[in-house]
PDB file of C-alpha atoms in Angstrom:
ATOM      1  CA  GLU A1323      31.939  35.408 -59.621  1.00  0.00           C
ATOM      2  CA  THR A1324      28.754  33.800 -58.388  1.00  0.00           C
ATOM      3  CA  GLN A1325      28.547  31.439 -55.448  1.00  0.00           C
ATOM      4  CA  PRO A1326      25.527  29.310 -54.446  1.00  0.00           C
ATOM      5  CA  PHE A1327      23.457  30.651 -51.603  1.00  0.00           C
ATOM      6  CA  GLY A1328      20.100  29.016 -50.810  1.00  0.00           C
ATOM      7  CA  LEU A1329      17.891  29.157 -53.826  1.00  0.00           C
ATOM      8  CA  CYS A1330      19.961  31.812 -55.555  1.00  0.00           C
ATOM      9  CA  ASP A1331      23.500  32.723 -56.420  1.00  0.00           C
ATOM     10  CA  ARG A1332      25.277  35.620 -54.808  1.00  0.00           C
ATOM     11  CA  ILE A1333      27.687  37.751 -56.786  1.00  0.00           C
ATOM     12  CA  MET A1334      31.011  38.049 -55.004  1.00  0.00           C
ATOM     13  CA  ARG A1335      34.308  39.618 -55.897  1.00  0.00           C
ATOM     14  CA  VAL A1336      36.609  36.666 -55.219  1.00  0.00           C
ATOM     15  CA  THR A1337      40.183  36.234 -56.287  1.00  0.00           C
ATOM     16  CA  LYS A1338      40.668  33.230 -54.031  1.00  0.00           C
ATOM     17  CA  LYS A1339      38.565  31.372 -51.532  1.00  0.00           C
ATOM     18  CA  PRO A1340      37.821  33.721 -48.630  1.00  0.00           C
ATOM     19  CA  LYS A1341      38.528  32.544 -45.097  1.00  0.00           C
ATOM     20  CA  SER A1342      34.848  32.716 -44.283  1.00  0.00           C
ATOM     21  CA  PHE A1343      33.849  30.658 -47.309  1.00  0.00           C
ATOM     22  CA  ALA A1344      32.790  27.626 -45.190  1.00  0.00           C
ATOM     23  CA  LYS A1345      30.499  29.916 -43.140  1.00  0.00           C
ATOM     24  CA  PHE A1346      29.071  31.326 -46.366  1.00  0.00           C
ATOM     25  CA  LEU A1347      28.301  27.821 -47.808  1.00  0.00           C
ATOM     26  CA  SER A1348      26.919  26.726 -44.448  1.00  0.00           C
ATOM     27  CA  ALA A1349      24.548  29.694 -44.349  1.00  0.00           C
ATOM     28  CA  GLY A1350      23.591  29.024 -47.981  1.00  0.00           C
ATOM     29  CA  LEU A1351      22.719  25.416 -47.076  1.00  0.00           C
ATOM     30  CA  ARG A1352      20.646  26.529 -44.096  1.00  0.00           C
ATOM     31  CA  ALA A1353      18.701  28.904 -46.409  1.00  0.00           C
ATOM     32  CA  ILE A1354      17.157  25.948 -48.181  1.00  0.00           C
ATOM     33  CA  PRO A1355      14.170  24.572 -46.279  1.00  0.00           C
ATOM     34  CA  THR A1356      14.167  20.861 -45.477  1.00  0.00           C
ATOM     35  CA  MET A1357      11.595  18.515 -46.883  1.00  0.00           C
ATOM     36  CA  GLU A1358      10.419  17.914 -43.324  1.00  0.00           C
ATOM     37  CA  ASP A1359       9.637  21.644 -43.007  1.00  0.00           C
ATOM     38  CA  LEU A1360       7.740  21.774 -46.302  1.00  0.00           C
ATOM     39  CA  GLY A1361       6.098  18.392 -46.368  1.00  0.00           C
ATOM     40  CA  PRO A1362       5.699  16.312 -49.457  1.00  0.00           C
ATOM     41  CA  PHE A1363       4.904  18.027 -52.712  1.00  0.00           C
ATOM     42  CA  GLN A1364       1.231  17.907 -53.773  1.00  0.00           C
ATOM     43  CA  PRO A1365       1.268  17.276 -57.565  1.00  0.00           C
ATOM     44  CA  LEU A1366      -2.536  17.231 -57.801  1.00  0.00           C
ATOM     45  CA  LYS A1367      -2.714  20.692 -56.256  1.00  0.00           C
ATOM     46  CA  TYR A1368       0.330  22.142 -57.974  1.00  0.00           C
ATOM     47  CA  THR A1369       0.587  21.067 -61.568  1.00  0.00           C
ATOM     48  CA  GLU A1370       3.686  21.532 -63.709  1.00  0.00           C
ATOM     49  CA  ASP A1371       2.474  24.929 -64.975  1.00  0.00           C
ATOM     50  CA  THR A1372       2.198  26.493 -61.521  1.00  0.00           C
ATOM     51  CA  TRP A1373       4.865  28.687 -60.002  1.00  0.00           C
ATOM     52  CA  GLU A1374       4.742  26.595 -56.791  1.00  0.00           C
ATOM     53  CA  ASN A1375       5.779  23.486 -58.773  1.00  0.00           C
ATOM     54  CA  VAL A1376       8.657  25.371 -60.393  1.00  0.00           C
ATOM     55  CA  VAL A1377       9.939  26.772 -57.139  1.00  0.00           C
ATOM     56  CA  TYR A1378       9.672  23.383 -55.430  1.00  0.00           C
ATOM     57  CA  GLN A1379      11.591  21.635 -58.230  1.00  0.00           C
ATOM     58  CA  ASP A1380      14.220  24.406 -58.384  1.00  0.00           C
ATOM     59  CA  MET A1381      14.762  24.293 -54.670  1.00  0.00           C
ATOM     60  CA  TRP A1382      15.643  20.639 -54.646  1.00  0.00           C
ATOM     61  CA  LYS A1383      17.896  21.079 -57.672  1.00  0.00           C
ATOM     62  CA  ARG A1384      19.997  23.495 -55.614  1.00  0.00           C
ATOM     63  CA  LEU A1385      20.826  20.930 -52.974  1.00  0.00           C
ATOM     64  CA  PRO A1386      22.945  18.671 -55.279  1.00  0.00           C
ATOM     65  CA  PHE A1387      24.610  21.818 -56.612  1.00  0.00           C
ATOM     66  CA  ILE A1388      25.553  23.097 -53.147  1.00  0.00           C
ATOM     67  CA  ALA A1389      26.652  19.652 -52.037  1.00  0.00           C
ATOM     68  CA  SER A1390      28.807  19.372 -55.110  1.00  0.00           C
ATOM     69  CA  HIS A1391      30.243  22.869 -54.521  1.00  0.00           C
ATOM     70  CA  ALA A1392      31.071  22.095 -50.878  1.00  0.00           C
ATOM     71  CA  SER A1393      32.599  18.759 -51.885  1.00  0.00           C
ATOM     72  CA  PHE A1394      34.816  20.539 -54.411  1.00  0.00           C
ATOM     73  CA  TRP A1395      36.065  23.112 -51.936  1.00  0.00           C
ATOM     74  CA  SER A1396      36.526  20.530 -49.232  1.00  0.00           C
ATOM     75  CA  ASN A1397      38.732  18.517 -51.613  1.00  0.00           C
ATOM     76  CA  GLN A1398      40.841  21.608 -52.356  1.00  0.00           C
ATOM     77  CA  ASP A1399      42.052  21.903 -48.803  1.00  0.00           C
ATOM     78  CA  LEU A1400      41.877  18.661 -46.803  1.00  0.00           C
ATOM     79  CA  SER A1401      43.075  20.493 -43.697  1.00  0.00           C
ATOM     80  CA  ASP A1402      40.025  22.817 -43.627  1.00  0.00           C
ATOM     81  CA  GLU A1403      37.954  20.905 -41.055  1.00  0.00           C
ATOM     82  CA  HIS A1404      35.149  23.460 -41.079  1.00  0.00           C
ATOM     83  CA  MET A1405      34.677  23.130 -44.841  1.00  0.00           C
ATOM     84  CA  GLN A1406      34.720  19.355 -44.456  1.00  0.00           C
ATOM     85  CA  ARG A1407      31.943  19.510 -41.885  1.00  0.00           C
ATOM     86  CA  VAL A1408      29.928  21.734 -44.260  1.00  0.00           C
ATOM     87  CA  ALA A1409      30.471  19.204 -47.071  1.00  0.00           C
ATOM     88  CA  VAL A1410      29.409  16.306 -44.796  1.00  0.00           C
ATOM     89  CA  SER A1411      26.325  18.288 -43.752  1.00  0.00           C
ATOM     90  CA  ALA A1412      25.450  19.138 -47.356  1.00  0.00           C
ATOM     91  CA  VAL A1413      25.749  15.477 -48.460  1.00  0.00           C
ATOM     92  CA  ASP A1414      23.650  14.368 -45.456  1.00  0.00           C
ATOM     93  CA  ARG A1415      20.924  16.829 -46.516  1.00  0.00           C
ATOM     94  CA  LEU A1416      21.215  15.651 -50.093  1.00  0.00           C
ATOM     95  CA  MET A1417      20.891  11.962 -49.271  1.00  0.00           C
ATOM     96  CA  ARG A1418      17.893  12.497 -46.977  1.00  0.00           C
ATOM     97  CA  ILE A1419      15.881  13.328 -50.090  1.00  0.00           C
ATOM     98  CA  GLU A1420      17.709  10.949 -52.456  1.00  0.00           C
ATOM     99  CA  PRO A1421      14.570   9.009 -53.416  1.00  0.00           C
ATOM    100  CA  TYR A1422      12.758  12.177 -54.380  1.00  0.00           C
ATOM    101  CA  LEU A1423      15.782  13.413 -56.414  1.00  0.00           C
ATOM    102  CA  ILE A1424      16.064  10.060 -58.213  1.00  0.00           C
ATOM    103  CA  GLU A1425      12.342   9.996 -58.999  1.00  0.00           C
ATOM    104  CA  HIS A1426      12.616  13.439 -60.593  1.00  0.00           C
ATOM    105  CA  GLY A1427      15.885  12.776 -62.404  1.00  0.00           C
ATOM    106  CA  MET A1428      17.946  15.244 -60.255  1.00  0.00           C
ATOM    107  CA  MET A1429      20.715  12.869 -59.108  1.00  0.00           C
ATOM    108  CA  ARG A1430      23.701  12.384 -61.379  1.00  0.00           C
ATOM    109  CA  ALA A1431      26.657  10.043 -61.201  1.00  0.00           C
ATOM    110  CA  ASN A1432      28.922  12.957 -60.259  1.00  0.00           C
ATOM    111  CA  ASP A1433      26.712  13.727 -57.246  1.00  0.00           C
ATOM    112  CA  TYR A1434      27.470  10.239 -55.925  1.00  0.00           C
ATOM    113  CA  ARG A1435      31.130  10.555 -56.787  1.00  0.00           C
ATOM    114  CA  GLY A1436      31.459  13.797 -54.777  1.00  0.00           C
ATOM    115  CA  ALA A1437      29.424  12.336 -51.883  1.00  0.00           C
ATOM    116  CA  GLY A1438      31.793   9.317 -51.772  1.00  0.00           C
ATOM    117  CA  ILE A1439      34.844  11.584 -51.763  1.00  0.00           C
ATOM    118  CA  VAL A1440      33.402  13.643 -48.854  1.00  0.00           C
ATOM    119  CA  PHE A1441      32.843  10.559 -46.694  1.00  0.00           C
ATOM    120  CA  GLY A1442      36.185   9.028 -47.675  1.00  0.00           C
ATOM    121  CA  GLN A1443      37.959  12.200 -46.541  1.00  0.00           C
ATOM    122  CA  TYR A1444      35.740  12.412 -43.429  1.00  0.00           C
ATOM    123  CA  SER A1445      36.655   8.861 -42.413  1.00  0.00           C
ATOM    124  CA  SER A1446      40.327   9.847 -42.368  1.00  0.00           C
ATOM    125  CA  LYS A1447      39.602  12.441 -39.682  1.00  0.00           C
ATOM    126  CA  LEU A1448      37.716  10.156 -37.346  1.00  0.00           C
ATOM    127  CA  ASN A1449      39.140   8.151 -34.460  1.00  0.00           C
ATOM    128  CA  ASP A1450      36.265   5.946 -33.445  1.00  0.00           C
ATOM    129  CA  PRO A1451      36.343   2.707 -35.570  1.00  0.00           C
ATOM    130  CA  VAL A1452      32.515   2.582 -35.527  1.00  0.00           C
ATOM    131  CA  PHE A1453      32.321   6.034 -37.131  1.00  0.00           C
ATOM    132  CA  VAL A1454      35.164   5.251 -39.556  1.00  0.00           C
ATOM    133  CA  THR A1455      33.277   2.141 -40.679  1.00  0.00           C
ATOM    134  CA  GLU A1456      30.056   4.060 -41.105  1.00  0.00           C
ATOM    135  CA  ALA A1457      31.730   6.802 -43.171  1.00  0.00           C
ATOM    136  CA  GLU A1458      33.469   4.192 -45.337  1.00  0.00           C
ATOM    137  CA  LYS A1459      30.178   2.339 -45.900  1.00  0.00           C
ATOM    138  CA  ARG A1460      28.682   5.544 -47.227  1.00  0.00           C
ATOM    139  CA  MET A1461      31.758   6.192 -49.364  1.00  0.00           C
ATOM    140  CA  VAL A1462      31.482   2.698 -50.915  1.00  0.00           C
ATOM    141  CA  ARG A1463      27.701   2.901 -51.419  1.00  0.00           C
ATOM    142  CA  TYR A1464      27.961   6.238 -53.185  1.00  0.00           C
ATOM    143  CA  TRP A1465      30.871   5.155 -55.405  1.00  0.00           C
ATOM    144  CA  ARG A1466      29.081   1.944 -56.320  1.00  0.00           C
ATOM    145  CA  GLU A1467      26.007   3.989 -57.325  1.00  0.00           C
ATOM    146  CA  GLN A1468      28.208   6.351 -59.283  1.00  0.00           C
ATOM    147  CA  LYS A1469      29.645   3.364 -61.203  1.00  0.00           C
ATOM    148  CA  ARG A1470      26.174   1.945 -61.784  1.00  0.00           C
ATOM    149  CA  LEU A1471      25.035   5.235 -63.324  1.00  0.00           C
ATOM    150  CA  ASP A1472      28.177   5.846 -65.306  1.00  0.00           C
ATOM    151  CA  ARG A1473      29.666   2.502 -66.473  1.00  0.00           C
ATOM    152  CA  ASP A1474      32.370   4.253 -68.498  1.00  0.00           C
ATOM    153  CA  ASN A1475      33.879   6.096 -65.563  1.00  0.00           C
ATOM    154  CA  THR A1476      36.510   3.867 -63.994  1.00  0.00           C
ATOM    155  CA  GLU A1477      38.098   6.419 -61.639  1.00  0.00           C
ATOM    156  CA  MET A1478      36.894   4.801 -58.412  1.00  0.00           C
ATOM    157  CA  VAL A1479      37.064   1.146 -59.609  1.00  0.00           C
ATOM    158  CA  PRO A1480      40.598   0.470 -58.234  1.00  0.00           C
ATOM    159  CA  PHE A1481      39.633   1.555 -54.733  1.00  0.00           C
ATOM    160  CA  LEU A1482      36.468  -0.572 -54.773  1.00  0.00           C
ATOM    161  CA  ARG A1483      38.144  -3.569 -56.392  1.00  0.00           C
ATOM    162  CA  ASP A1484      41.211  -3.405 -54.157  1.00  0.00           C
ATOM    163  CA  ARG A1485      39.089  -2.542 -51.071  1.00  0.00           C
ATOM    164  CA  VAL A1486      41.189   0.484 -50.086  1.00  0.00           C
ATOM    165  CA  ASN A1487      40.084   3.886 -48.762  1.00  0.00           C
ATOM    166  CA  PRO A1488      42.372   6.251 -50.710  1.00  0.00           C
ATOM    167  CA  TYR A1489      42.090   8.912 -47.972  1.00  0.00           C
ATOM    168  CA  ARG A1490      43.180   6.620 -45.127  1.00  0.00           C
ATOM    169  CA  GLY A1491      45.489   4.463 -47.226  1.00  0.00           C
ATOM    170  CA  GLN A1492      44.160   1.407 -45.455  1.00  0.00           C
ATOM    171  CA  PRO A1493      41.997  -1.560 -46.411  1.00  0.00           C
ATOM    172  CA  ILE A1494      38.261  -1.290 -45.968  1.00  0.00           C
ATOM    173  CA  ASP A1495      37.687  -4.149 -43.567  1.00  0.00           C
ATOM    174  CA  PHE A1496      33.936  -4.584 -43.789  1.00  0.00           C
ATOM    175  CA  LEU A1497      33.767  -4.659 -47.590  1.00  0.00           C
ATOM    176  CA  ALA A1498      34.263  -8.415 -48.123  1.00  0.00           C
ATOM    177  CA  GLU A1499      31.538  -9.109 -45.528  1.00  0.00           C
ATOM    178  CA  LEU A1500      29.253  -6.524 -47.105  1.00  0.00           C
ATOM    179  CA  ASP A1501      29.749  -8.073 -50.556  1.00  0.00           C
ATOM    180  CA  THR A1502      28.733 -11.454 -49.194  1.00  0.00           C
ATOM    181  CA  LEU A1503      25.637 -10.059 -47.575  1.00  0.00           C
ATOM    182  CA  GLU A1504      24.652  -8.114 -50.671  1.00  0.00           C
ATOM    183  CA  GLY A1505      25.599 -10.943 -53.083  1.00  0.00           C
ATOM    184  CA  ILE A1506      27.903  -8.596 -55.009  1.00  0.00           C
ATOM    185  CA  ASP A1507      30.347 -10.090 -57.490  1.00  0.00           C
ATOM    186  CA  LEU A1508      33.125  -7.552 -57.842  1.00  0.00           C
ATOM    187  CA  SER A1509      34.491  -9.077 -60.995  1.00  0.00           C
ATOM    188  CA  ALA A1510      31.150  -8.559 -62.765  1.00  0.00           C
ATOM    189  CA  ASP A1511      30.409  -5.182 -61.119  1.00  0.00           C
ATOM    190  CA  PHE A1512      33.670  -3.355 -61.771  1.00  0.00           C
ATOM    191  CA  SER A1513      35.392  -4.906 -64.741  1.00  0.00           C
TER     192      SER A1513
END
């Protein structure tokens, strides 16, 4: 079986998720440089036919893949707090370069779906109401973007429409206020 690690996949003999899998994914995430480390891409210097362009593009394509992978494994075992931290870290890294990924067609509706799930789960582990609210804001933003990109997928619509965080089983208090500020009409947005 192959597992994502940095810019490559590693071949592993795996019959079930190893105990150190969160450490493995975390190391794989750290193996990808940050955009701050590399600086912005220079399209005039590195045209589409250069190897530098190919490597640069491939590197950023890996980040959504690793974030999705971490989200999947985090969702498999909600009690694995280390894996959940890895998933939150991966989504954070992904969203830091979201404008670049959108510009180059590398963000998909499922990337937003997974990101929303990660922050919905994360909010259920937090005690501080400020942090819970921030995590839920991110969950809602990502699920709204997923719905905008994939109008046919209605999986998250009940939670958004009913203003409920499925991982905490409680209402999302700030959502009505946020809708007013953003001028969002839920009946038009999610029907």
